[in-house]
Every structure is written in structure tokens, then in C-alpha cells.
Short mmCIF file of C-alpha atoms and ligand atoms in Angstrom, two decimals:
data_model
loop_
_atom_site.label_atom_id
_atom_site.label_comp_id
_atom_site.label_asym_id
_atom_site.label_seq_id
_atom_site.Cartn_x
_atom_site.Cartn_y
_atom_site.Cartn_z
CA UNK Q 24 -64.16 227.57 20.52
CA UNK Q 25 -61.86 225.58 18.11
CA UNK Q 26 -62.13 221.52 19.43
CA UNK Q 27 -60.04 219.91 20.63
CA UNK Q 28 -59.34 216.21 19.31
CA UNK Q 29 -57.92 213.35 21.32
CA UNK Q 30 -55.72 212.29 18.43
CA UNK Q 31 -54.01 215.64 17.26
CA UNK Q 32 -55.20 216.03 13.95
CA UNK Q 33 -51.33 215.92 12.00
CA UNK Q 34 -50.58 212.57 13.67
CA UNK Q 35 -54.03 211.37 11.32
CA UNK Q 36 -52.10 209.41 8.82
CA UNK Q 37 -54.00 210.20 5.30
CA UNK Q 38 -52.57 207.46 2.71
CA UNK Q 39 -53.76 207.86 -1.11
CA UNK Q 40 -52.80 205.39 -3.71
CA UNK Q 41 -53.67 205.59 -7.30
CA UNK Q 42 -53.24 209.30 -8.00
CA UNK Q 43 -56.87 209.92 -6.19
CA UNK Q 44 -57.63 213.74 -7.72
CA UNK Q 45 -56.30 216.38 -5.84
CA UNK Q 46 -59.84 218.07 -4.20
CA UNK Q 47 -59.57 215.13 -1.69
CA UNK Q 48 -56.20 216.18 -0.45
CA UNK Q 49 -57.53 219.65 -0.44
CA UNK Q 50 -60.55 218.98 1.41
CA UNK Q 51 -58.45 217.07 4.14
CA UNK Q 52 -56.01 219.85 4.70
CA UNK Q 53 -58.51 222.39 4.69
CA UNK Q 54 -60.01 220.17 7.34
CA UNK Q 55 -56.49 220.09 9.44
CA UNK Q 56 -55.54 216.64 7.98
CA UNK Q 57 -52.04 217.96 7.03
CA UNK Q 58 -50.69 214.23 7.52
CA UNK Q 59 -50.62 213.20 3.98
CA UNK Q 60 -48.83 210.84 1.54
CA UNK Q 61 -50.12 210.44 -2.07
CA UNK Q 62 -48.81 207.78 -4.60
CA UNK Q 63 -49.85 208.54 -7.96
CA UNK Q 64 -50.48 204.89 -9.01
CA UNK Q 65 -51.48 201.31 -7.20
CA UNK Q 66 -48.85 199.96 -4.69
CA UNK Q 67 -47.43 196.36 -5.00
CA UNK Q 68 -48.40 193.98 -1.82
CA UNK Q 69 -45.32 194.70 0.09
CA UNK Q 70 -45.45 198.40 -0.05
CA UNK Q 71 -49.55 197.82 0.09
CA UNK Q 72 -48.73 196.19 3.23
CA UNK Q 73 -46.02 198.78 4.52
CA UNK Q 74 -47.75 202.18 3.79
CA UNK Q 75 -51.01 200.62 5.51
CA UNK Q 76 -49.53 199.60 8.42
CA UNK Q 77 -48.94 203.14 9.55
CA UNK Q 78 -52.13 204.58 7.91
CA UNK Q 79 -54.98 205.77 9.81
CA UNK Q 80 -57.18 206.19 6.60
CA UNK Q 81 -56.14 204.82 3.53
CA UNK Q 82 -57.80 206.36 0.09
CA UNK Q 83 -57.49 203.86 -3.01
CA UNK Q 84 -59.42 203.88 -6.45
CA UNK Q 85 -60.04 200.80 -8.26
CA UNK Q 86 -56.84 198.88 -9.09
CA UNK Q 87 -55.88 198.38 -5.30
CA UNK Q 88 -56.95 195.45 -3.75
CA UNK Q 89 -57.63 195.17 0.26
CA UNK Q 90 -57.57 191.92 0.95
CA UNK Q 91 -58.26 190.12 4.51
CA UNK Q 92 -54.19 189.65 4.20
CA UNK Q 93 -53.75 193.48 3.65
CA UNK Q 94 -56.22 194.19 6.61
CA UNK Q 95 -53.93 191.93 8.74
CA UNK Q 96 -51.30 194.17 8.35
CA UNK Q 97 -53.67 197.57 9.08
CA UNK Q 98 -53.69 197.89 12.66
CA UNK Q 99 -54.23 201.38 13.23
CA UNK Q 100 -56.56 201.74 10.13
CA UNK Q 101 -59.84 203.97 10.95
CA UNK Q 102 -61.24 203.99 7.84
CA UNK Q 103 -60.99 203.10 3.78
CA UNK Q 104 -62.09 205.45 1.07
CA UNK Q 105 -62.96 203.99 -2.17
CA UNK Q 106 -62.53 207.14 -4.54
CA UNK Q 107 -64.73 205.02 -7.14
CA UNK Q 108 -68.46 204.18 -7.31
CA UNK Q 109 -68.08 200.35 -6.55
CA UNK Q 110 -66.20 198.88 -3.54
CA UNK Q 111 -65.68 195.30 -4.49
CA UNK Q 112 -61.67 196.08 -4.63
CA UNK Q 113 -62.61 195.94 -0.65
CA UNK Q 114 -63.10 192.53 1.32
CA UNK Q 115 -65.82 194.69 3.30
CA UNK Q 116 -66.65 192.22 5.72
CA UNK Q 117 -63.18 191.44 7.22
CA UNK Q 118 -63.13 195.33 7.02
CA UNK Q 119 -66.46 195.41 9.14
CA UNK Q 120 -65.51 192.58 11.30
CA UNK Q 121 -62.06 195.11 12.06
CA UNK Q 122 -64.49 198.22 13.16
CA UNK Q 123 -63.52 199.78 9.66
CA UNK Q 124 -66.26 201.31 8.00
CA UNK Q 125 -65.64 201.54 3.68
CA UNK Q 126 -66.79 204.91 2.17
CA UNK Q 127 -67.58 205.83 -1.66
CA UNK Q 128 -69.07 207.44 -4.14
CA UNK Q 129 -72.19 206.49 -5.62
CA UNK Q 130 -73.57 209.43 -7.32
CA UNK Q 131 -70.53 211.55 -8.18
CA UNK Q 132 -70.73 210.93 -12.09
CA UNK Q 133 -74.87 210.73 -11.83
CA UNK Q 134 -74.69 213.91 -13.91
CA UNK Q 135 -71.44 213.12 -16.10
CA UNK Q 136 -73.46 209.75 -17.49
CA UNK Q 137 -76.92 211.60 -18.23
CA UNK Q 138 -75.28 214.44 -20.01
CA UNK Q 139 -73.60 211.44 -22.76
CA UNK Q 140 -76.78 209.48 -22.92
CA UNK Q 141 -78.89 213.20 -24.20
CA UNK Q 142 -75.64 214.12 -26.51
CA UNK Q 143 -76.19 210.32 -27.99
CA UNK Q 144 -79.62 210.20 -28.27
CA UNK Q 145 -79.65 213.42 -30.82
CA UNK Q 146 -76.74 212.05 -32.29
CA UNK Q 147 -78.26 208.81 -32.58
CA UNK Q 148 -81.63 210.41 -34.35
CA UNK Q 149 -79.45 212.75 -36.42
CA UNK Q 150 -77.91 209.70 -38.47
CA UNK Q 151 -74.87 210.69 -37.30
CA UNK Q 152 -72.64 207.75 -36.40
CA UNK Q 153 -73.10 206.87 -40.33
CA UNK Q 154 -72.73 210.33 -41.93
CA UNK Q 155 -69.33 210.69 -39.29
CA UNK Q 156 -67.87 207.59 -40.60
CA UNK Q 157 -68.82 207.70 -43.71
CA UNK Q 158 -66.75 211.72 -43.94
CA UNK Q 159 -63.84 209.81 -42.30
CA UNK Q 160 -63.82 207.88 -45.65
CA UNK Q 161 -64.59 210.53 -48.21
CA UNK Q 162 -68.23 210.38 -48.21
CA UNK Q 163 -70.62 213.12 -48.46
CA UNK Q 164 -74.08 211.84 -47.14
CA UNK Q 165 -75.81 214.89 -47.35
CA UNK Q 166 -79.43 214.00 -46.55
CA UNK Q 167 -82.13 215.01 -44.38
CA UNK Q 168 -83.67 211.36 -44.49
CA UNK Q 169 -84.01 209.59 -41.43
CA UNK Q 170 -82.80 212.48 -39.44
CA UNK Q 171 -85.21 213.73 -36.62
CA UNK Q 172 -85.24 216.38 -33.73
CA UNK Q 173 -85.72 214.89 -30.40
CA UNK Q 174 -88.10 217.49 -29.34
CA UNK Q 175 -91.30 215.84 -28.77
CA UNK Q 176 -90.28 212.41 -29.20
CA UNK Q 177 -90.63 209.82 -26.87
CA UNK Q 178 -87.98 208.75 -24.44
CA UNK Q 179 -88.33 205.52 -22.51
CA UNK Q 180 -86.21 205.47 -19.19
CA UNK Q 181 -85.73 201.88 -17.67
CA UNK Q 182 -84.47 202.02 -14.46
CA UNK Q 183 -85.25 205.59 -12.65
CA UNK Q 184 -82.31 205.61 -9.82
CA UNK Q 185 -79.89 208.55 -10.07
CA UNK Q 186 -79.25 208.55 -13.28
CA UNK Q 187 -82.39 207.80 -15.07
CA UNK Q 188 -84.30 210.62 -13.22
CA UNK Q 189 -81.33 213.05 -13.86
CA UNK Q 190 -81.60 212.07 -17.80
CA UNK Q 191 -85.31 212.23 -17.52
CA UNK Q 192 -84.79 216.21 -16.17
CA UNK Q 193 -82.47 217.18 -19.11
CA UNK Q 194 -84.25 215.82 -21.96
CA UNK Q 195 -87.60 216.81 -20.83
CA UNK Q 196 -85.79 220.47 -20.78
CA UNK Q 197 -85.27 219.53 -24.92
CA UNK Q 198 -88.64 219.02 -24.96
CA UNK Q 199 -88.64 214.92 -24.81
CA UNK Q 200 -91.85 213.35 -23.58
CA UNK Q 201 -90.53 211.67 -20.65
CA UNK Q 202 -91.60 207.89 -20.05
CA UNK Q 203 -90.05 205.52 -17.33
CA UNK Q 204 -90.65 202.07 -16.02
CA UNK Q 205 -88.89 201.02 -12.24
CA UNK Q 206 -89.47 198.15 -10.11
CA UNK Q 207 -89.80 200.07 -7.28
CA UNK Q 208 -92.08 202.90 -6.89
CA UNK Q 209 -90.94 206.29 -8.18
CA UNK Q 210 -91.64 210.02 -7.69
CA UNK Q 211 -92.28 211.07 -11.06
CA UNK Q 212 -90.56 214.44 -11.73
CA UNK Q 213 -91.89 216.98 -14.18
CA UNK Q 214 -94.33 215.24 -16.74
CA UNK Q 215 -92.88 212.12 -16.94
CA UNK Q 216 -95.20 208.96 -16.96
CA UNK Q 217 -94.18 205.75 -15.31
CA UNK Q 218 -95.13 203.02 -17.51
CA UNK Q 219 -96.96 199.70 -15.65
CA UNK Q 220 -94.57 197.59 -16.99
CA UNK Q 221 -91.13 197.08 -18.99
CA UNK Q 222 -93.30 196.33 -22.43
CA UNK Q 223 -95.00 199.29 -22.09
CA UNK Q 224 -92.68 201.47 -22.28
CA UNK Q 225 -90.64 199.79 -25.11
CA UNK Q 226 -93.72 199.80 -27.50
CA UNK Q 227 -94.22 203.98 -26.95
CA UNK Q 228 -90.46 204.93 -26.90
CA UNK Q 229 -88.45 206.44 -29.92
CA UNK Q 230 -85.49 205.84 -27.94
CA UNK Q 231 -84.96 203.62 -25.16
CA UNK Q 232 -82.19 204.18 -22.28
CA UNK Q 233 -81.45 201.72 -19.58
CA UNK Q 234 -80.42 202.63 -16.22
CA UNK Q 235 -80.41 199.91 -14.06
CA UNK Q 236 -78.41 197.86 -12.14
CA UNK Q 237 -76.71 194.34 -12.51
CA UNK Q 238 -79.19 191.65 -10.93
CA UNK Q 239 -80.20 188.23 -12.04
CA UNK Q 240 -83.70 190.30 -13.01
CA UNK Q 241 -81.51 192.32 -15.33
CA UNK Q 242 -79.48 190.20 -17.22
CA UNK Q 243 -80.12 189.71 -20.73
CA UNK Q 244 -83.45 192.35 -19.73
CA UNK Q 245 -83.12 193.54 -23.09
CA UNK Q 246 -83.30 190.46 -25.45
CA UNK Q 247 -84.72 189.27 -28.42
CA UNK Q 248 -88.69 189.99 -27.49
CA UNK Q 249 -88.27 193.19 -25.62
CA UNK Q 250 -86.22 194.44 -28.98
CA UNK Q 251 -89.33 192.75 -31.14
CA UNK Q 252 -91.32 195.48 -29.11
CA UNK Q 253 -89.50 198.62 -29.94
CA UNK Q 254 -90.40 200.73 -32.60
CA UNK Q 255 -89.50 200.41 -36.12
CA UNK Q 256 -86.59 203.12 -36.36
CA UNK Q 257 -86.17 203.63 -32.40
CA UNK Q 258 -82.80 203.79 -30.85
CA UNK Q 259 -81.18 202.19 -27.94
CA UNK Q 260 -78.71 203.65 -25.74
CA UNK Q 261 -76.81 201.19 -23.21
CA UNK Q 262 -74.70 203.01 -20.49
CA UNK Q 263 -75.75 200.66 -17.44
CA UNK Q 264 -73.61 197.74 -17.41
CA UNK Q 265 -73.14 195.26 -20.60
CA UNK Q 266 -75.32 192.22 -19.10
CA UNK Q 267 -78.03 194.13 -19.28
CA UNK Q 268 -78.37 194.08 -23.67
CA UNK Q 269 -78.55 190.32 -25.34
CA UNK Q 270 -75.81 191.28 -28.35
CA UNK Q 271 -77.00 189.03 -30.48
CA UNK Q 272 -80.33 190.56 -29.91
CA UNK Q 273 -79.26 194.04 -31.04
CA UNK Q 274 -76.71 192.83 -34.04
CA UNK Q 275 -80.16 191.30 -35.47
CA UNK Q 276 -82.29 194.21 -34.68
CA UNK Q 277 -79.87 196.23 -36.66
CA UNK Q 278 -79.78 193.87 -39.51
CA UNK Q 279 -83.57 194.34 -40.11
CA UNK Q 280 -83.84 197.57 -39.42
CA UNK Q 281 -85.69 197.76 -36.62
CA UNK Q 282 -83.13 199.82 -34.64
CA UNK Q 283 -82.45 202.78 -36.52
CA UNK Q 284 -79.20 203.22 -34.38
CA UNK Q 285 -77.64 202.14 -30.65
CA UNK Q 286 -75.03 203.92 -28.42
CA UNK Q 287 -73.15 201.13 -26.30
CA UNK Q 288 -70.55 201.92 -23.64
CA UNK Q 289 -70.47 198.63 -21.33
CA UNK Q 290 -70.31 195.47 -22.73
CA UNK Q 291 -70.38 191.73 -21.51
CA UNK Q 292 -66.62 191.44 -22.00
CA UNK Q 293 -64.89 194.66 -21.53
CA UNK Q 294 -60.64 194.70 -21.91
CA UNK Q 295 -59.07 195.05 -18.42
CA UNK Q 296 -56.88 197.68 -19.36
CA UNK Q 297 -55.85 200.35 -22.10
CA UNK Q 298 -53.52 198.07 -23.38
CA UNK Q 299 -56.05 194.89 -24.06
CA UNK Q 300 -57.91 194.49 -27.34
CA UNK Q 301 -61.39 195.69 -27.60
CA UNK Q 302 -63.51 192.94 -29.40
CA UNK Q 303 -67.31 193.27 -30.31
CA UNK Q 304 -69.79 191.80 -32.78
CA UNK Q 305 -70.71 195.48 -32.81
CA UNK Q 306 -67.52 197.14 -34.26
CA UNK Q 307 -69.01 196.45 -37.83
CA UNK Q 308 -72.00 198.56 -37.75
CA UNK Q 309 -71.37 202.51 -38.41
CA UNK Q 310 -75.23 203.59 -36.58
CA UNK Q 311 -73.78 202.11 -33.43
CA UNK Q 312 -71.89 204.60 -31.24
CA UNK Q 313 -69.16 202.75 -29.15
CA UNK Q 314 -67.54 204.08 -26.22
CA UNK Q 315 -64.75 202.61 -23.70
CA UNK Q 316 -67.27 202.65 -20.56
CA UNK Q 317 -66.40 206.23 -20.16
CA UNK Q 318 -70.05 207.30 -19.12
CA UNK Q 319 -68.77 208.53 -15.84
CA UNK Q 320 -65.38 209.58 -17.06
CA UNK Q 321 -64.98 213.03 -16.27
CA UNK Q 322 -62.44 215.34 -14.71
CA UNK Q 323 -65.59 216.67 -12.63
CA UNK Q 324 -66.66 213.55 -11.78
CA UNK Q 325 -63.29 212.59 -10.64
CA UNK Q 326 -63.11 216.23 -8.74
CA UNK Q 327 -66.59 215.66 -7.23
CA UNK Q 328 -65.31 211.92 -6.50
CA UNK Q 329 -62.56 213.51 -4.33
CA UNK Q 330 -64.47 215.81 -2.33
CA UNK Q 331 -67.79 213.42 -1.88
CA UNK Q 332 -65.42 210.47 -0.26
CA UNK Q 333 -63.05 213.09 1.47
CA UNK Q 334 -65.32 214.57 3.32
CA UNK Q 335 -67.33 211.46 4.85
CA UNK Q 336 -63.74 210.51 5.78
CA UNK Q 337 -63.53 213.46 7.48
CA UNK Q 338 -66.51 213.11 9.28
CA UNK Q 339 -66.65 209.98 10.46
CA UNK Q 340 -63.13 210.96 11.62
CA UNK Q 341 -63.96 214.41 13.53
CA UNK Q 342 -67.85 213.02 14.70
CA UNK Q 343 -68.37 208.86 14.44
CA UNK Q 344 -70.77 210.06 11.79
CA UNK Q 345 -70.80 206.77 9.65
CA UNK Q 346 -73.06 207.73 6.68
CA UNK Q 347 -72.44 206.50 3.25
CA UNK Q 348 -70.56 202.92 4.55
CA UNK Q 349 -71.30 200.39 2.40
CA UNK Q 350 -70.29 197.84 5.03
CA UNK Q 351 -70.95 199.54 8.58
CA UNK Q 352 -74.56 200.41 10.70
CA UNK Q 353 -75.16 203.83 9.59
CA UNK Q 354 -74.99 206.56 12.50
CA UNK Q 355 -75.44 210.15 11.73
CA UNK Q 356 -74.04 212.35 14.10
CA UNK Q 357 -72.99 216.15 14.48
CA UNK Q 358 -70.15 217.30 16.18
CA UNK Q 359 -71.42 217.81 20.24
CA UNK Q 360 -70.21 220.91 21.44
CA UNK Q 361 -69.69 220.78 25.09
CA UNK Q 362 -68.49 217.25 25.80
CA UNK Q 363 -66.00 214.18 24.88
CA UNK Q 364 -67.06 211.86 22.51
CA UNK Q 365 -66.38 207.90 23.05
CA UNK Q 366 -66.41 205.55 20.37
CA UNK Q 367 -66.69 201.71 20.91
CA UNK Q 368 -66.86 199.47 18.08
CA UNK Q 369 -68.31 196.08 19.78
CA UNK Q 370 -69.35 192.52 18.37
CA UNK Q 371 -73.38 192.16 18.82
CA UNK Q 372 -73.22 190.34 21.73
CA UNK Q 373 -75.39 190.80 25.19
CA UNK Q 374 -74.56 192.39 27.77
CA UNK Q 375 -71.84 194.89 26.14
CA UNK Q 376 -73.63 198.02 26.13
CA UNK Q 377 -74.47 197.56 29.97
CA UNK Q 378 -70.47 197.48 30.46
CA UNK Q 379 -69.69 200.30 28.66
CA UNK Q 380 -72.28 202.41 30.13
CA UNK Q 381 -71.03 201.04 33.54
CA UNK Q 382 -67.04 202.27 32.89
CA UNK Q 383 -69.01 205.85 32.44
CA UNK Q 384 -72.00 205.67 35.40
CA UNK Q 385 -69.52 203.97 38.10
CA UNK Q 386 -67.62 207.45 38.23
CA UNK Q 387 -70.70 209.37 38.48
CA UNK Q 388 -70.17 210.71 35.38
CA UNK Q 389 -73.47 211.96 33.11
CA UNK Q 390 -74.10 210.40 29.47
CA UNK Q 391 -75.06 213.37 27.82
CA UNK Q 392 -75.98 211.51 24.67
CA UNK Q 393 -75.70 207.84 23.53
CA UNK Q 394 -76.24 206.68 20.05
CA UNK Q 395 -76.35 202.94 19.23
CA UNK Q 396 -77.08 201.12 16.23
CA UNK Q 397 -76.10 197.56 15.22
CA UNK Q 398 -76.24 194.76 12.87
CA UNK Q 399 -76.36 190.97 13.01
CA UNK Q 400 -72.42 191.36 14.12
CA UNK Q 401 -70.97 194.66 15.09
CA UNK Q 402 -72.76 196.68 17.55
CA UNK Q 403 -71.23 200.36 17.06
CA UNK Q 404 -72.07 202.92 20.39
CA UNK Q 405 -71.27 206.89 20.50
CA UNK Q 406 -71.11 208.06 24.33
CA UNK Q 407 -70.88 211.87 24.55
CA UNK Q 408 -69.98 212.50 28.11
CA UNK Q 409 -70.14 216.15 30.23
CA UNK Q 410 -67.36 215.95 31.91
CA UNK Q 411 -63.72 215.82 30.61
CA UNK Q 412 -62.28 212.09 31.27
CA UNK Q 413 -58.53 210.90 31.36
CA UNK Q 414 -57.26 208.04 28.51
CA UNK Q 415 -58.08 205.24 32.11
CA UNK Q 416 -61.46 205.33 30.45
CA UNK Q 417 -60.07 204.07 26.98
CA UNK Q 418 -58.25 201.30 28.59
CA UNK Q 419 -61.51 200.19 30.76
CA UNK Q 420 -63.63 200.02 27.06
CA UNK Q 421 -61.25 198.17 25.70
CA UNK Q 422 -60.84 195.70 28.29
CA UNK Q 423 -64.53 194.70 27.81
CA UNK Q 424 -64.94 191.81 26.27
CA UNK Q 425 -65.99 191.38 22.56
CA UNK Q 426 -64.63 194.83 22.26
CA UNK Q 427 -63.20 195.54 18.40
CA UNK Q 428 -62.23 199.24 18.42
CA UNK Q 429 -62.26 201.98 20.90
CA UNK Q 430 -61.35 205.95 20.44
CA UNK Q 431 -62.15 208.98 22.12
CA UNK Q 432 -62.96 211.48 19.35
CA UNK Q 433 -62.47 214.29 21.43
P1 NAI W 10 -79.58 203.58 -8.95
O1 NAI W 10 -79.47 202.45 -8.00
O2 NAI W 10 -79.69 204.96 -8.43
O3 NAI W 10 -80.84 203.32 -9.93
C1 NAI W 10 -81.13 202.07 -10.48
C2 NAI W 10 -82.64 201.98 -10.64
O4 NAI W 10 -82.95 200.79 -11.35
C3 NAI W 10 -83.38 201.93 -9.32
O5 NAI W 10 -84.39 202.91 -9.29
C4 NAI W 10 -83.95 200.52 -9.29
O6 NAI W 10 -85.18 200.44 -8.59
C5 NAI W 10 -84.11 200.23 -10.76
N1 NAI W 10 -84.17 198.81 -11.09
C6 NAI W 10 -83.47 197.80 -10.54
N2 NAI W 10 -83.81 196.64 -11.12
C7 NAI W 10 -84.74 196.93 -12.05
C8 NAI W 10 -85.48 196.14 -12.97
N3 NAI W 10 -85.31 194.81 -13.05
N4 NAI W 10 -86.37 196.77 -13.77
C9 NAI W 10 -86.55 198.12 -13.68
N5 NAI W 10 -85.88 198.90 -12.82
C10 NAI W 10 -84.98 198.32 -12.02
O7 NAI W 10 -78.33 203.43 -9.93
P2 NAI W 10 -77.67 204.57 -10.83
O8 NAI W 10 -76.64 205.29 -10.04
O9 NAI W 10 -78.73 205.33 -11.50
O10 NAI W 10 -76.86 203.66 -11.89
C11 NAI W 10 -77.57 202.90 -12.87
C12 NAI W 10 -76.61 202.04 -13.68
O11 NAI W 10 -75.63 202.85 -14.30
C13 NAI W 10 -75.84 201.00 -12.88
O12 NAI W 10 -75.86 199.78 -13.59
C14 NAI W 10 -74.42 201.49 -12.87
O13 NAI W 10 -73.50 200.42 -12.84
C15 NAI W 10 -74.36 202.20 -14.21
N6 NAI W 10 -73.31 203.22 -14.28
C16 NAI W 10 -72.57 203.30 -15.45
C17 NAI W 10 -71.57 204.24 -15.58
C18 NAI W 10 -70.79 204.32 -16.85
O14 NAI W 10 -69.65 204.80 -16.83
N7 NAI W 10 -71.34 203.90 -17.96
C19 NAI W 10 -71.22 205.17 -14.50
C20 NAI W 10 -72.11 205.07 -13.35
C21 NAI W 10 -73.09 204.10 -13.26
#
């Protein structure tokens, strides 16, 4: 039997700024959602301010900012979907504070950065950056010297998250001897060898590839020494975040000769837009493959982007299921067949989860299933319930004190 939902489904207001790819309206409608308004760039404050007002989830990619101000004005918001990997646009903790959990999409372009870092590492042992510009200027460097096939070289992975173990599955498919080095402890997939330490895997490695995060731990991680490490005639590919590779560092390693090549697409100061200047100490050397941070850049990124944040949208919508927040307790939940489902978004104090299970046992009425989980301020409780209650019970939640959100689901 089709559900029914407390909130009929068209009266969910879908907002999406910043011409969010079209698989996330898709996936909403094909979900029921047929509520929707898409703007195909950012909104200025005012309109920010007016659109959200009436929005039950708002969808924005990176260029919008929700601010505490902007959240003042959100008063039926649900939920916010970052359609981007990060969520910094978002002031997360006013959101939290509001019962409004932030959803993205970490690992959409996993597969779109691996693929670049394999096509750059052959390029990148081919000679190919030089021969390329050297054609563009009428030069015919026809020579096999300094030219290798990856197959059975060495590739050192630092940092083996989502994308270092995906790049670590393709180029061992090329034949690549796999090496890694992680902080944490890894599952080693195919023949790849985690290396004890970061040294370790720079003094084996033809090519090195880093894949890790921005931390204090990270910065500068590949700098003078580490490069003094590599091999003579080893490449390094940087598609992690610009902080990461000491430029000065690599300009010299290139000088000498140590560094037979280097692919960089993030750098320590990257141009806000399209229309800023790009500036690098690196824009002299032809072996160095530069890219606009575009690692990630792909139409099926952006079409997997739309679908991954859609549908947790929809499903902490249709079930309370708040997996994948990056600012709520985390509450996995499937849809409960027989029953209505409460939800009551609470501050952490004592005493509130007696209350709310007394507005349900004072009518005699049977929990059928209660999920809690909380943090050091929110306390966020799914009651599924037997029996079929009228909206009284909504106004008795809410009435508790230290009470932030209330909705019956279904
Ligand atoms: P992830 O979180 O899945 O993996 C990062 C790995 O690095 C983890 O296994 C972690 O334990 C490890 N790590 C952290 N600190 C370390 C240290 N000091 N030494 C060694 N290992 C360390 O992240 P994911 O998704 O694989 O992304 C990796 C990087 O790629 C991030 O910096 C991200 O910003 C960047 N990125 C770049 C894109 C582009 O367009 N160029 C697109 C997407 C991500």
C-alpha cells in the first residue's frame, strides 16, 4: 500500500540555486517531490532570503552562502543539500542548532579524479608535456629517450581514502606495482604494499601521487627533504589540495633534475573565478602539467553529484533517515510499514525523552519503535507509533520544553 505522508508530498517546497544538474530534480520527482523551483545561478541576499523563507529543502552548490542571517529567515527549512563535496558555504552549526541536518557529496568525483591522475602519470613518463609544447611551437622532438611504460613501475600512493585506493585499483589493472603509505590503518586491495612510513614510500616510487587531506600534518608534507628522497627521474602528481606541495620545493627539484616531470591541479593560491588571473612559479616549466583544479570536474560527477545528495534528501524527508549529515547525529532508518512516524528534534537536555514518550504512553498508545541518538547539543528521537494519532500530538511535542523541531513523517 502506497504511504501516506503527513505533509502531502507537492506542498514539499524543493528550492535549487546554482543550476544544480538536472538528475537531482529527476530523482525528486520520480520520488513525488513535484514542488520544484530551480535557478540556474547563485541568488543575491534578498532573493536568498525570499526563496528560503518558503523552502522546505533548499539545494545550493558552492557560490551560495547560508549564513546564520539566511537561516533566520528559513523557518520552515527541513533540510540543506550541498550539491558539492565540501560544505563550508554552510554555517552548519546554526544549521544544527535549527534541527537542520546539511547533506553532500563526498565521493561523487572519487572516480572522475583517479581516472586524471593514471592519464597523467603515462603522460608524465611519456615526456609528453615537453614534446606537446614543444609541437605547439614547431618542434619535432621525436625521441624515445626518457620515455617509459608505466607497466611495472612503481607507484607510491600517499593518502589511501577514496581516491587513493580507487587510483591504486586502476593502475594496478596497467600493471603498476602498487605502494601506499596512510596514517590510519588500511585494507590493502589487490597487491598493493603499505609502506611503514611516508619516506618509504618516496625512496621506492617512480611516481608519487598524493591523496590526502588538508591538516596541519599535511601542509607543506611534500617539501624540500621528502623531494630529496624521490628518485632521480620520478614524477609527482598533485590533485589533493595545493598546501599539501612546498612550490619552491618542486621548482628546485625540477631545476636539477630530479623530477623528471609533475602534474599540478590545486595550488596554494588558486583564482576565485574564471575571470581572475592564474599566477604560478610553475607556468615556466613545459614537464609540468597544469590544470584549473578540475580533478573532479566532470559532467558524471556532477550527474552522480545530483542523484547522491537528492536522494539522502529524499530520505531523510520520507524516513528521518539522517545519514551522510555532516552536521547532525547520524540515524539510519527504513521506512516502517504499519505505523506513524514522529520526529522530535530536541536540545540534549534531561528529562526530554521521558516527556515525549509520556505525550505517546499517557493515551495508551504502543511505541512500536524508538530510535534516539544525540550529541553534546541536539538530541534527535524517531517514535514509530501503532496506532494512527491526530496533529493534538504534534502540538503536545512541541510544547515540551527545549523542543527545536517536531514533524510527523507519516
Ligand atoms: P579521504 O578522506 O577518503 O582519504 C584521505 C586519506 O588520507 C585517508 O585515508 C586518511 O587517513 C589519509 N591521511 C590523512 N592525513 C594523512 C597524513 N598526514 N599522511 C598520510 N595519510 C593521511 O579523501 P578523498 O576523498 O580520497 O580525497 C583526498 C583529497 O583529494 C582531499 O584533499 C580532497 O580535497 C582532494 N580532492 C581533490 C579534487 C580535485 O578536483 N582535484 C576532487 C576531490 C577531492
Amino acid at each position: 500500500m502506497a504511504k501516506k505522508y503527513s505533509l502531502d508530498k507537492d506542498r514539499i517546497k524543493v528550492v535549487l540555486l546554482e543550476g544544480i544538474h538536472k538528475s537531482a530534480a529527476d530523482l525528486f520527482i520520480s520520488n513525488g517531490y513535484n514542488n520544484i523551483e530551480s535557478f540556474p545561478g547563485a541568488l543575491d541576499d534578498d532573493l536568498l532570503k525570499e526563496k528560503i523563507s518558503t523552502a522546505n529543502i533548499v539545494g545550493i552548490r558552492s557560490r551560495t552562502q547560508i549564513t546564520k542571517e539566511i537561516l533566520d529567515e528559513a523557518g520552515k527549512l527541513l533540510a540543506i543539500g550541498c550539491f558539492s563535496i565540501g560544505t563550508n558555504q554552510v554555517d552548519g552549526h546554526a544549521a544544527r542548532q535549527m534541527g537542520i541536518p546539511v547533506f553532500n557529496a563526498p565521493f561523487s568525483n572519487t572516480r572522475s579524479v583517479a581516472e586524471l591522475v593514471i592519464a597523467e602519470a603515462i603522460l608524465l613518463m611519456r615526456n609528453i608535456p615537453i614534446k606537446n609544447a614543444a609541437a605547439h611551437r614547431g618542434k619535432w622532438l621525436k625521441s624515445a629517450a626518457n620515455c617509459f611504460e608505466i607497466r611495472g613501475k612503481n607507484l607510491g600512493i600517499v593518502g589511501y581514502g577514496h581516491i587513493g585506493s580507487q587510483v591504486s585499483i586502476l593502475a594496478e589493472a596497467l600493471g603498476m606495482n602498487v605502494y601506499y603509505f596512510d596514517i590510519a590503518k588500511k585494507l590493502s586491495l589487490g597487491k598493493a604494499v603499505a609502506c611503514s612510513s611516508l619516506d618509504e614510500l618516496l625512496k621506492v616510487s617512480n611516481i608519487v601521487t598524493l591523496h590526502v587531506p588538508e591538516t596541519p600534518l599535511t601542509r607543506n608534507m611534500i617539501g624540500e627533504k621528502q623531494i630529496s628522497l624521490m628518485r632521480w627521474g620520478s614524477c609527482l602528481v598533485n590533485a589533493s589540495r595545493g598546501s599539501v606541495v612546498n612550490i619552491q620545493a618542486l621548482t628546485s627539484a625540477l631545476e636539477s633534475g630530479r623530477l623528471l616531470g609533475a602534474a599540478v591541479d590545486v595550488f596554494p593560491d588558486e583564482p576565485a573565478s574564471n575571470n581572475d588571473p592564474f599566477v604560478s612559479d610553475l607556468q615556466k616549466y613545459d614537464n609540468v602539467i597544469l590544470s584549473p583544479h578540475v580533478g573532479g570536474s566532470t559532467v558524471e560527477a556532477q550527474q552522480n553529484i545530483g542523484t547522491e545528495v537528492a536522494e539522502k534528501l529524499v530520505n531523510y524527508s520520507d524516513t528521518g533517515s539522517t545519514i551522510g549529515a555532516t552536521n547532525f547525529v547520524q540515524l539510519s532508518l527504513q521506512p516502517n510499514n504499519n505505523a506513524q512516524r514522529f520526529m522530535h528534534i530536541h536540545k540534549n537536555e534531561p528529562g526530554i525523552l521521558r516527556q515525549v514518550n509520556y505525550v505517546f504512553t499517557s493515551r495508551g498508545i504502543n511505541i512500536a519503535g524508538e530510535y534516539l541518538q544525540t550529541d553534546s547539543e541536539i538530541g534527535y528521537v524517531i517514535v514509530d507509533t501503532e496506532s494512527c494519532l491526530g496533529s493534538e500530538i504534534i502540538d503536545e511535542l512541541k510544547a515540551i520544553r527545549g523542543t527545536i523541531r517536531v514533524r510527523m513523517l507519516y
